[in-house]
């Protein structure tokens, strides 16, 4: 072994800014991948075998939450733990918007990522969780740049566009990723005096706005979510600028989950190659039935702004 | 110099940025058609080793990569890349490229809450700050394996011939010295 003057040690306590960096870094490792909603250890296993880069453990996938109605809460920790034990990839779980005790519980069971999610019934209609106070990383939904930057200010280490969960309808996911990408492009073209005004409009700090304007991207990884049901949907989101995708109901509400999941994973890797995506789209069986935007009474994306 | 970067999943852009900063050309390998046997080196990035390994097999990239390795192509793997290069994985029966005579433990430190940064001494480079994300470490290394860095007495960087691997992520840091070390292995 190498002799060093002072043996390198793992630090006992990680400073908060380093922890946030480490949490942003984990999202970087998930890029180019597919995060799949799973409700049982068996589904988690299927997802891992199909090439999921992480799984989202939740008792009911969004399509079922939509069908069942009522208040939707954090999943049973026992169920989440059974999924943690079933796979070696990162496991995420959802808490209600503003419900910081549900987040504390998820951190206590060593979840890899907490999704403060509009898919569940919001617990607070004013405040989001102070995510910077946690050691565990958070991912949050956003429909536009302002929402994304406000969540980042609160400590989110990863963003996902909201889309409309549990519908199998891609229109809202397209709307949200297009809006965020367009708003970033506009920001990048602004002069300094215009950026001050933009910061005011977006209700975030000038420093964060300037950082996004200069980099031409969010300071954290941005995935797409909500309504992705086919390899073509996934490739569409990637071509529009997403760095990876969440697939919720689209997999386990379809005819052949294992095959569809594997096809979506490959479509995300080769999202610009239409010949590859064409081949992957063949013979996948029934896609989830889905509901059109006009047919739904509950817009989850409007929860938490 | 032209370096291929395996871009199936994970943090491959970060490696491209590090090579850009050093003035080295690079290209992404997403499928067999991208595989250029004349490349000067290859990088396997961090990401999920289960995903990258599965795609290596299903996109028919495993055999060409093994042939390139056998012919002495310099390869640099970080985190998931280290796992894919190892002959043995302690907590899995999966093995892919069999390029390092090592036994690697996946998620050796635990879940994300156990991810950390630590300073270490890298042989031939000196002191550097290393970022470990749900990282592996090398549990056992054969006689042909040179240990380049340790943290808490665990092996976190190794070299065997033309193969370099780190359990941590030099690509997440603006410090490009480990990439420079790899480029020097090629010249």
Coordinates of C-alpha atoms in Angstrom, one line a residue:
Chain A
X1 CA 0.0 0.0 0.0
X2 CA 1.0 3.6 -0.6
X3 CA 2.6 5.3 2.3
X4 CA 1.2 8.7 3.0
X5 CA 2.4 11.3 5.5
X6 CA -1.1 11.6 7.0
X7 CA -3.4 8.8 6.3
X8 CA -6.5 9.9 4.4
X9 CA -9.7 9.6 6.5
X10 CA -13.4 9.8 5.7
X11 CA -14.5 13.0 7.4
X12 CA -16.8 12.4 10.4
X13 CA -19.0 15.4 9.6
X14 CA -19.7 16.8 6.2
X15 CA -20.2 20.6 6.0
X16 CA -23.6 21.6 4.5
X17 CA -22.3 23.1 1.3
X18 CA -20.3 19.9 0.6
X19 CA -23.4 17.8 1.3
X20 CA -25.4 19.8 -1.2
X21 CA -22.6 19.3 -3.7
X22 CA -22.5 15.6 -3.1
X23 CA -26.3 15.5 -3.5
X24 CA -26.1 17.4 -6.8
X25 CA -23.3 14.9 -7.8
X26 CA -25.6 11.9 -7.3
X27 CA -28.1 13.4 -9.8
X28 CA -25.2 13.8 -12.2
X29 CA -24.6 10.0 -12.0
X30 CA -28.3 9.4 -12.9
X31 CA -28.1 11.4 -16.1
X32 CA -28.9 9.6 -19.3
X33 CA -31.0 7.2 -17.3
X34 CA -34.6 6.3 -16.5
X35 CA -36.1 6.4 -13.0
X36 CA -39.0 4.1 -12.7
X37 CA -42.0 4.1 -10.3
X38 CA -42.4 0.8 -8.5
X39 CA -44.9 -0.4 -5.9
X40 CA -43.5 -3.8 -4.9
X41 CA -40.0 -5.5 -4.5
X42 CA -41.0 -7.6 -7.6
X43 CA -41.5 -4.5 -9.7
X44 CA -38.3 -3.0 -8.4
X45 CA -36.5 -6.1 -9.5
X46 CA -38.0 -5.9 -12.9
X47 CA -37.1 -2.2 -13.2
X48 CA -33.5 -2.9 -12.1
X49 CA -33.2 -5.8 -14.6
X50 CA -34.6 -3.6 -17.4
X51 CA -31.9 -1.0 -16.7
X52 CA -33.5 1.6 -14.4
X53 CA -30.8 3.9 -13.0
X54 CA -33.0 4.4 -9.9
X55 CA -36.5 3.5 -8.7
X56 CA -39.2 5.6 -7.0
X57 CA -40.9 3.6 -4.3
X58 CA -44.5 4.4 -3.8
X59 CA -47.6 2.5 -2.7
X60 CA -49.7 3.6 -5.6
X61 CA -48.5 4.8 -9.0
X62 CA -49.9 8.1 -10.1
X63 CA -52.6 6.6 -12.4
X64 CA -53.9 4.6 -9.4
X65 CA -53.8 7.7 -7.1
X66 CA -55.8 9.5 -9.8
X67 CA -58.3 6.6 -10.0
X68 CA -58.6 6.2 -6.2
X69 CA -59.0 9.8 -5.3
X70 CA -58.8 10.9 -1.7
X71 CA -55.7 12.1 0.2
X72 CA -52.5 10.6 -1.0
X73 CA -49.6 10.5 1.5
X74 CA -46.0 9.2 1.9
X75 CA -45.8 5.5 1.5
X76 CA -45.4 3.0 4.4
X77 CA -41.7 3.0 5.4
X78 CA -41.8 -0.8 5.6
X79 CA -42.8 -1.0 2.0
X80 CA -40.0 1.5 1.0
X81 CA -37.5 -0.6 3.0
X82 CA -38.6 -3.8 1.2
X83 CA -37.7 -2.1 -2.1
X84 CA -34.4 -0.8 -0.7
X85 CA -33.6 -4.4 0.2
X86 CA -34.6 -5.7 -3.3
X87 CA -32.3 -3.6 -5.4
X88 CA -28.8 -2.2 -5.5
X89 CA -29.6 1.0 -7.4
X90 CA -30.6 4.2 -5.7
X91 CA -34.1 4.3 -4.2
X92 CA -36.2 7.4 -4.1
X93 CA -39.5 8.1 -2.3
X94 CA -42.1 10.9 -2.2
X95 CA -43.2 13.1 0.6
X96 CA -46.1 15.6 0.4
X97 CA -45.2 19.2 -0.5
X98 CA -44.4 21.1 2.7
X99 CA -44.5 17.9 4.9
X100 CA -41.1 18.1 6.4
X101 CA -41.8 15.3 9.0
X102 CA -42.5 12.9 6.1
X103 CA -39.1 14.0 4.7
X104 CA -37.5 13.4 8.1
X105 CA -38.9 9.9 8.2
X106 CA -37.5 9.2 4.7
X107 CA -34.1 10.5 5.7
X108 CA -34.2 8.3 8.8
X109 CA -34.6 5.2 6.7
X110 CA -31.7 6.4 4.5
X111 CA -33.5 7.1 1.3
X112 CA -31.2 8.1 -1.5
X113 CA -33.4 10.9 -2.8
X114 CA -36.6 12.5 -1.5
X115 CA -39.2 13.7 -4.1
X116 CA -41.2 16.6 -2.6
X117 CA -44.0 15.8 -5.0
X118 CA -47.2 17.3 -6.3
X119 CA -48.3 13.7 -7.1
X120 CA -49.2 13.4 -3.4
X121 CA -51.8 15.7 -1.7
X122 CA -49.9 18.9 -0.6
X123 CA -49.6 19.3 3.2
X124 CA -48.9 23.0 3.0
X125 CA -50.3 25.5 0.5
X126 CA -47.8 28.2 1.3
X127 CA -44.4 26.8 2.2
X128 CA -42.2 24.2 0.6
X129 CA -39.8 22.2 2.8
X130 CA -36.5 23.9 3.8
X131 CA -34.6 21.3 1.9
X132 CA -31.2 22.8 2.8
X133 CA -31.8 21.7 6.4
X134 CA -31.6 18.0 5.3
X135 CA -28.7 15.8 4.6
X136 CA -30.7 13.7 2.2
X137 CA -31.0 15.1 -1.4
X138 CA -34.3 16.4 -2.7
X139 CA -35.8 16.4 -6.2
X140 CA -38.7 18.8 -6.9
X141 CA -41.1 19.3 -9.8
X142 CA -41.2 22.5 -11.8
X143 CA -43.3 23.9 -14.7
X144 CA -41.2 26.9 -15.5
X145 CA -37.9 28.5 -14.7
X146 CA -39.2 30.4 -11.7
X147 CA -40.5 27.3 -10.0
X148 CA -37.2 25.4 -10.7
X149 CA -35.0 28.2 -9.3
X150 CA -37.2 28.7 -6.2
X151 CA -36.9 25.0 -5.5
X152 CA -33.1 25.2 -6.0
X153 CA -33.0 28.1 -3.6
X154 CA -34.8 26.0 -1.0
X155 CA -32.1 23.3 -1.4
X156 CA -33.4 21.0 -4.2
X157 CA -30.4 19.1 -5.6
X158 CA -32.3 18.0 -8.7
X159 CA -35.3 19.2 -10.7
X160 CA -37.8 17.4 -12.8
X161 CA -40.4 19.0 -15.0
X162 CA -43.8 18.2 -13.6
X163 CA -45.7 17.1 -16.7
X164 CA -49.1 15.6 -15.7
X165 CA -48.5 12.4 -13.7
X166 CA -50.7 9.3 -14.2
X167 CA -52.1 10.4 -17.6
X168 CA -49.9 8.8 -20.2
X169 CA -50.4 12.2 -22.0
X170 CA -47.1 13.9 -22.9
X171 CA -48.5 17.3 -23.7
X172 CA -47.8 18.9 -20.3
X173 CA -44.3 17.4 -20.0
X174 CA -43.5 18.9 -23.4
X175 CA -45.0 22.3 -22.4
X176 CA -42.9 22.4 -19.2
X177 CA -39.6 21.3 -20.6
X178 CA -40.0 23.7 -23.6
X179 CA -40.9 26.5 -21.3
X180 CA -37.9 26.0 -19.0
X181 CA -35.4 25.6 -21.9
X182 CA -36.8 28.7 -23.6
X183 CA -36.7 30.8 -20.5
X184 CA -33.0 29.8 -20.0
X185 CA -32.2 30.8 -23.5
X186 CA -33.9 34.2 -23.0
X187 CA -32.0 34.7 -19.8
X188 CA -28.7 34.0 -21.5
X189 CA -29.3 36.8 -23.9
X190 CA -30.1 39.4 -21.3
X191 CA -27.8 42.3 -20.2
X192 CA -26.9 42.8 -16.6
X193 CA -29.6 45.4 -15.9
X194 CA -32.2 43.2 -17.5
X195 CA -31.0 40.3 -15.3
X196 CA -31.7 42.3 -12.1
X197 CA -35.3 42.7 -13.3
X198 CA -35.5 39.0 -14.3
X199 CA -34.4 38.0 -10.8
X200 CA -37.3 40.1 -9.4
X201 CA -39.8 38.6 -11.8
X202 CA -38.6 35.0 -11.0
X203 CA -38.6 35.8 -7.3
X204 CA -35.0 34.4 -6.8
X205 CA -31.6 35.9 -6.1
X206 CA -29.7 37.8 -8.7
X207 CA -26.7 35.5 -8.1
X208 CA -28.7 32.4 -9.1
X209 CA -30.1 34.2 -12.2
X210 CA -26.7 35.3 -13.3
X211 CA -25.3 31.8 -12.8
X212 CA -28.0 30.3 -15.0
X213 CA -27.6 33.0 -17.6
X214 CA -23.9 32.4 -17.9
X215 CA -24.0 28.6 -17.9
X216 CA -27.1 28.4 -20.2
X217 CA -28.4 25.7 -17.9
X218 CA -29.8 25.0 -14.4
X219 CA -27.1 24.5 -11.8
X220 CA -28.6 21.1 -11.0
X221 CA -29.6 18.1 -13.2
X222 CA -33.0 18.4 -14.9
X223 CA -35.1 15.3 -15.7
X224 CA -38.4 15.2 -17.4
X225 CA -41.5 13.5 -15.9
X226 CA -45.2 13.2 -16.1
X227 CA -47.0 11.4 -19.0
X228 CA -44.0 9.5 -20.6
X229 CA -45.4 6.2 -21.9
X230 CA -43.3 5.2 -25.0
X231 CA -39.7 5.1 -26.1
X232 CA -40.6 7.9 -28.5
X233 CA -41.9 10.0 -25.6
X234 CA -38.7 9.5 -23.7
X235 CA -36.5 10.4 -26.8
X236 CA -38.7 13.5 -27.4
X237 CA -38.0 14.7 -23.8
X238 CA -34.3 14.1 -24.3
X239 CA -34.2 15.9 -27.6
X240 CA -36.0 18.8 -26.0
X241 CA -33.2 19.1 -23.4
X242 CA -34.0 16.8 -20.5
X243 CA -31.0 15.0 -19.0
X244 CA -32.9 11.9 -18.2
X245 CA -36.5 10.8 -17.6
X246 CA -38.9 9.6 -14.9
X247 CA -41.4 7.0 -16.0
X248 CA -44.3 6.5 -13.6
X249 CA -47.4 4.8 -14.6
X250 CA -46.2 4.3 -18.2
X251 CA -44.4 1.0 -17.4
X252 CA -46.4 -1.0 -14.9
X253 CA -49.7 0.1 -16.5
X254 CA -48.6 -1.3 -19.8
X255 CA -49.0 -4.8 -21.3
X256 CA -45.4 -5.9 -21.1
X257 CA -43.6 -3.8 -18.4
X258 CA -40.2 -5.5 -18.6
X259 CA -39.9 -5.1 -22.4
X260 CA -41.3 -1.5 -22.4
X261 CA -39.0 -0.5 -19.6
X262 CA -35.9 -1.9 -21.3
X263 CA -36.9 -0.2 -24.6
X264 CA -37.3 3.2 -22.9
X265 CA -33.9 2.8 -21.3
X266 CA -32.3 2.2 -24.7
X267 CA -34.2 5.0 -26.3
X268 CA -32.8 7.4 -23.7
X269 CA -29.2 6.3 -24.5
X270 CA -29.7 6.6 -28.3
X271 CA -32.3 9.4 -28.3
X272 CA -31.1 11.0 -31.5
X273 CA -31.0 7.8 -33.6
X274 CA -34.5 7.4 -35.1
X275 CA -33.6 4.0 -36.6
X276 CA -32.8 2.7 -33.1
X277 CA -35.9 4.3 -31.6
X278 CA -38.0 2.8 -34.4
X279 CA -36.7 -0.7 -33.7
X280 CA -37.3 -0.2 -29.9
X281 CA -40.9 0.9 -30.6
X282 CA -41.8 -2.4 -32.3
X283 CA -44.0 -5.0 -30.7
X284 CA -44.2 -3.5 -27.2
X285 CA -47.7 -4.6 -26.6
X286 CA -50.4 -2.3 -25.1
X287 CA -49.3 1.1 -23.9
X288 CA -51.0 2.5 -20.8
X289 CA -54.5 3.6 -21.9
X290 CA -54.0 7.1 -20.6
X291 CA -56.4 10.1 -20.3
X292 CA -56.3 13.3 -22.3
X293 CA -55.5 16.6 -20.7
X294 CA -59.1 17.8 -21.4
X295 CA -60.6 14.7 -19.6
X296 CA -58.9 15.1 -16.3
X297 CA -60.4 17.0 -13.4
X298 CA -57.3 17.1 -11.1
X299 CA -54.2 19.0 -12.4
X300 CA -51.5 17.7 -10.1
X301 CA -49.0 20.1 -11.8
X302 CA -50.7 23.1 -10.3
X303 CA -49.9 22.0 -6.8
X304 CA -47.0 23.9 -5.2
X305 CA -45.6 26.9 -7.0
Chain B
X1 CA -5.1 12.3 -29.6
X2 CA -8.7 11.2 -29.7
X3 CA -10.4 9.6 -26.6
X4 CA -13.6 7.6 -26.8
X5 CA -16.0 8.2 -23.9
X6 CA -18.6 5.5 -23.2
X7 CA -21.8 7.5 -23.1
X8 CA -24.5 4.8 -22.4
X9 CA -25.6 6.4 -19.1
X10 CA -24.1 8.5 -16.3
X11 CA -21.7 11.4 -16.0
X12 CA -19.9 11.2 -19.4
X13 CA -20.2 15.0 -20.2
X14 CA -18.1 15.8 -17.2
X15 CA -15.3 13.6 -18.6
X16 CA -15.6 15.4 -21.9
X17 CA -15.3 18.8 -20.1
X18 CA -12.1 17.6 -18.3
X19 CA -10.6 16.5 -21.6
X20 CA -11.6 19.7 -23.3
X21 CA -9.8 21.7 -20.5
X22 CA -6.7 19.6 -21.3
X23 CA -7.0 20.2 -25.0
X24 CA -7.6 16.5 -25.8
X25 CA -10.2 15.6 -28.4
X26 CA -13.0 13.2 -27.4
X27 CA -16.1 11.5 -28.8
X28 CA -19.1 9.7 -27.4
X29 CA -19.8 6.0 -27.8
X30 CA -23.5 5.3 -27.6
X31 CA -23.7 2.3 -29.9
X32 CA -21.6 -0.1 -31.9
X33 CA -21.5 2.3 -34.9
X34 CA -19.7 4.9 -32.7
X35 CA -16.9 2.4 -31.8
X36 CA -13.7 3.6 -33.5
X37 CA -11.0 0.9 -33.2
X38 CA -8.4 3.6 -33.9
X39 CA -9.1 5.6 -30.8
X40 CA -6.2 6.4 -28.5
X41 CA -7.9 5.7 -25.2
X42 CA -11.3 5.1 -23.6
X43 CA -13.0 6.4 -20.6
X44 CA -15.8 4.6 -18.7
X45 CA -17.7 7.1 -16.6
X46 CA -19.5 7.0 -13.3
X47 CA -23.2 6.1 -13.4
X48 CA -25.1 3.0 -12.5
X49 CA -22.9 0.0 -13.2
X50 CA -25.9 -2.3 -13.6
X51 CA -27.3 0.0 -16.4
X52 CA -24.0 0.5 -18.2
X53 CA -23.1 -3.2 -17.9
X54 CA -26.5 -4.3 -19.3
X55 CA -26.3 -1.8 -22.2
X56 CA -22.7 -2.9 -23.0
X57 CA -24.0 -6.4 -23.5
X58 CA -27.2 -5.6 -25.3
X59 CA -25.7 -3.0 -27.6
X60 CA -23.0 -5.5 -28.6
X61 CA -20.2 -3.3 -27.2
X62 CA -18.7 -5.8 -24.7
X63 CA -16.7 -8.0 -27.1
X64 CA -15.2 -5.1 -29.1
X65 CA -14.2 -3.4 -25.9
X66 CA -12.6 -6.6 -24.6
X67 CA -10.6 -6.9 -27.8
X68 CA -9.5 -3.3 -27.5
X69 CA -8.4 -4.0 -24.0
X70 CA -6.5 -7.1 -25.0
X71 CA -4.6 -5.1 -27.7
X72 CA -3.5 -2.7 -25.0
X73 CA -5.9 0.2 -25.4
X74 CA -5.5 2.6 -22.4
X75 CA -8.7 2.6 -20.4
X76 CA -9.7 4.8 -17.5
X77 CA -12.8 3.9 -15.4
X78 CA -14.3 6.0 -12.6
X79 CA -16.7 4.5 -9.9
X80 CA -19.1 2.4 -12.1
X81 CA -16.2 2.3 -14.6
X82 CA -14.0 0.7 -11.9
X83 CA -16.7 -2.0 -11.2
X84 CA -17.0 -2.8 -14.9
X85 CA -13.3 -3.2 -15.3
X86 CA -12.8 -5.5 -12.3
X87 CA -12.6 -9.3 -12.6
X88 CA -14.6 -9.8 -9.4
X89 CA -17.3 -8.0 -7.6
X90 CA -17.7 -9.0 -3.9
X91 CA -21.4 -8.4 -3.6
X92 CA -22.5 -9.4 -7.1
X93 CA -21.8 -12.3 -9.6
X94 CA -21.7 -9.8 -12.5
X95 CA -18.4 -9.1 -14.2
X96 CA -17.9 -7.5 -17.5
X97 CA -14.4 -6.5 -18.8
X98 CA -12.2 -8.5 -16.5
X99 CA -9.3 -6.1 -17.0
X100 CA -8.2 -5.6 -13.4
X101 CA -7.1 -8.4 -11.1
X102 CA -9.2 -6.9 -8.3
X103 CA -12.2 -7.7 -6.1
X104 CA -14.4 -4.6 -5.9
X105 CA -17.2 -4.0 -3.5
X106 CA -20.2 -2.1 -4.9
X107 CA -21.9 0.6 -2.8
X108 CA -19.1 -0.2 -0.3
X109 CA -19.8 2.8 1.9
X110 CA -23.6 2.5 1.9
X111 CA -26.4 4.7 0.5
X112 CA -26.3 8.3 -0.5
X113 CA -26.1 9.6 3.1
X114 CA -22.7 8.0 3.3
X115 CA -21.3 9.7 0.2
X116 CA -18.3 11.9 1.1
X117 CA -15.3 14.0 0.1
X118 CA -11.9 13.2 1.4
X119 CA -8.4 14.3 0.7
X120 CA -6.0 11.5 -0.4
X121 CA -2.5 11.1 -1.7
X122 CA -2.4 9.9 -5.3
X123 CA 0.9 8.3 -6.2
X124 CA 2.6 10.4 -9.0
X125 CA 0.2 13.3 -8.5
X126 CA 0.2 14.3 -4.8
X127 CA -2.6 15.4 -2.5
X128 CA -6.0 15.7 -4.0
X129 CA -9.6 16.1 -2.9
X130 CA -11.7 13.0 -4.0
X131 CA -15.5 12.8 -4.3
X132 CA -17.1 9.5 -3.5
X133 CA -20.8 9.0 -4.5
X134 CA -22.3 5.7 -3.4
X135 CA -18.8 4.6 -4.2
X136 CA -17.1 1.2 -4.4
X137 CA -13.6 0.4 -3.1
X138 CA -11.1 -2.3 -4.0
X139 CA -11.2 -5.1 -1.4
X140 CA -8.4 -7.2 -2.7
X141 CA -5.8 -6.5 -5.5
X142 CA -3.5 -9.0 -7.2
X143 CA 0.3 -8.7 -7.5
X144 CA 0.1 -7.0 -10.9
X145 CA -2.1 -4.2 -9.6
X146 CA -0.4 -1.0 -8.5
X147 CA -2.2 0.8 -5.7
X148 CA -2.3 4.5 -6.4
X149 CA -4.4 5.9 -3.6
X150 CA -6.1 4.8 -0.4
X151 CA -8.7 6.4 2.0
X152 CA -9.1 5.0 5.5
X153 CA -6.8 2.1 4.4
X154 CA -9.2 1.2 1.6
X155 CA -7.9 1.1 -1.9
X156 CA -9.6 3.7 -4.1
X157 CA -7.3 4.1 -7.1
X158 CA -5.4 1.4 -9.0
X159 CA -3.4 0.8 -12.2
X160 CA -2.7 -2.4 -14.0
X161 CA -0.7 -1.9 -17.2
X162 CA -2.8 0.3 -19.5
X163 CA -5.8 0.3 -17.2
X164 CA -6.5 3.0 -14.7
X165 CA -9.4 3.0 -12.3
X166 CA -10.6 5.2 -9.4
X167 CA -13.5 4.6 -7.0
X168 CA -14.0 8.4 -6.8
X169 CA -14.9 10.9 -9.4
X170 CA -12.1 13.2 -10.7
X171 CA -14.5 14.4 -13.4
X172 CA -16.6 16.1 -10.8
X173 CA -13.8 18.4 -9.8
X174 CA -12.1 21.3 -11.7
X175 CA -8.8 19.6 -10.8
X176 CA -7.8 17.8 -14.0
X177 CA -4.6 16.1 -12.7
X178 CA -6.0 12.5 -12.8
X179 CA -7.1 13.0 -16.4
X180 CA -3.7 14.4 -17.2
X181 CA -2.2 11.3 -15.6
X182 CA -4.3 9.1 -17.9
X183 CA -3.3 11.2 -21.0
X184 CA 0.3 10.7 -20.0
X185 CA -0.3 6.9 -19.9
X186 CA -1.3 7.1 -23.6
X187 CA 1.7 9.2 -24.8

